[in-house]
Every structure is written in structure tokens, then in C-alpha cells.
Short mmCIF file of C-alpha atoms in Angstrom, two decimals:
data_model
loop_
_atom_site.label_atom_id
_atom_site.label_comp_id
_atom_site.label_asym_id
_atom_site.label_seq_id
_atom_site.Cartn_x
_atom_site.Cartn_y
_atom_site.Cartn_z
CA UNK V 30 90.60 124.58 98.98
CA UNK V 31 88.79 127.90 100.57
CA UNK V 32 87.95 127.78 103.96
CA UNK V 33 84.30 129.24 104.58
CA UNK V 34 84.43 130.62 107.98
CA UNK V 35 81.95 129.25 110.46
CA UNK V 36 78.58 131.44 110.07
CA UNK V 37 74.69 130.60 109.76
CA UNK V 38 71.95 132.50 108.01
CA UNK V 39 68.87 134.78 108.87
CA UNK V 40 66.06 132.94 108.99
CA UNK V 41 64.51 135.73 107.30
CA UNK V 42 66.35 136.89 104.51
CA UNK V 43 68.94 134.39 104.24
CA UNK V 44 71.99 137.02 105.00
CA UNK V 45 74.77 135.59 106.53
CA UNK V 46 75.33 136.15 110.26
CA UNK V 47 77.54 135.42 113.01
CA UNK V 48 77.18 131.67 114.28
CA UNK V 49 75.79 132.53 117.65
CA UNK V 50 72.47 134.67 115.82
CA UNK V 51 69.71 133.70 114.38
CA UNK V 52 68.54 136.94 112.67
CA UNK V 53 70.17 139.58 111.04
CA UNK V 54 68.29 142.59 112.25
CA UNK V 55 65.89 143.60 114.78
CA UNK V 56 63.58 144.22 111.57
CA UNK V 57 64.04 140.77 110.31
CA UNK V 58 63.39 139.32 113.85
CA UNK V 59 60.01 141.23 114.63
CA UNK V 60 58.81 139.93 110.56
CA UNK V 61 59.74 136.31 111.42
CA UNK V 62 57.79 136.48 114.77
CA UNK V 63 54.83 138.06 112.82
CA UNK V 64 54.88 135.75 110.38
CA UNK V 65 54.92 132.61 112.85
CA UNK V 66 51.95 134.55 115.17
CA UNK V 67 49.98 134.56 111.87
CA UNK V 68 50.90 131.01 110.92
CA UNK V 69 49.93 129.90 114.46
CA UNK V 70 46.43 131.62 114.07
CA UNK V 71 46.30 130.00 111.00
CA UNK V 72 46.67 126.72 111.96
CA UNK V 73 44.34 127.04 115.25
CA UNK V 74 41.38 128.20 113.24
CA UNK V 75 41.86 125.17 110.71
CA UNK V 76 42.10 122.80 113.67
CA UNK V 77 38.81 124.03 115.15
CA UNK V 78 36.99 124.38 111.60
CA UNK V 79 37.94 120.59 110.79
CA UNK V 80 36.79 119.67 114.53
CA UNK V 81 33.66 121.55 113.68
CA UNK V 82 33.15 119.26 110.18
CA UNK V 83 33.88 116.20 112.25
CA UNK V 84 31.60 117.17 114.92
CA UNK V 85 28.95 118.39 112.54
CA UNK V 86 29.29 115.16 110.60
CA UNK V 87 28.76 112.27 113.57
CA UNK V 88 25.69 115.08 114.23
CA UNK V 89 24.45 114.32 111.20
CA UNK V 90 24.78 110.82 110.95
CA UNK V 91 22.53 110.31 114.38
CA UNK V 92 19.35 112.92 113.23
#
């Protein structure tokens, strides 16, 4: 049987790396954090647009 050496992949583009890194490059690093900065904007603004609805919904139901 082959032995696979111990390793882990970039979270980015799924090269193989070294098992103490999470990223192969400092390129593929700084487009991961990007993409998780947008994601977390993302996700705020849906948060306060559904408490908004909610909000504008009990509003509603009193007038």
C-alpha cells in the first residue's frame, strides 16, 4: 500500500501544503480573507434587513 505523507490543503485552491499551513500563498491567503470580509457583510446586512421585515411587520399589525 502507498503511504501518503501527512499534508493538508489550501483552503483556497485546494493545493497541497505542509501540515502546519493553512494556505498556500500569501495571494491565496489575502483572497480567502476577502472573501470571508464580504461574506461577513453579507450576512450582517441580511440580519438587519430581516430584523427590519420583522419589525416592520408587528408595526403593521398594531396601526
Amino acid at each position: 500500500m502507498v503511504e501518503i505523507p501527512d499534508h493538508r490543503h489550501c483552503q483556497m485552491c485546494g493545493k497541497i501544503v505542509p501540515p502546519d499551513q493553512t494556505f498556500c500563498s500569501k495571494a491565496c491567503r489575502e483572497k480567502f480573507e476577502n472573501i470571508m470580509r464580504k461574506r461577513k457583510r453579507l450576512l450582517l446586512i441580511l440580519y438587519l434587513v430581516l430584523i427590519a421585515v420583522f419589525a416592520l411587520m408587528i408595526y403593521a399589525s398594531y396601526v
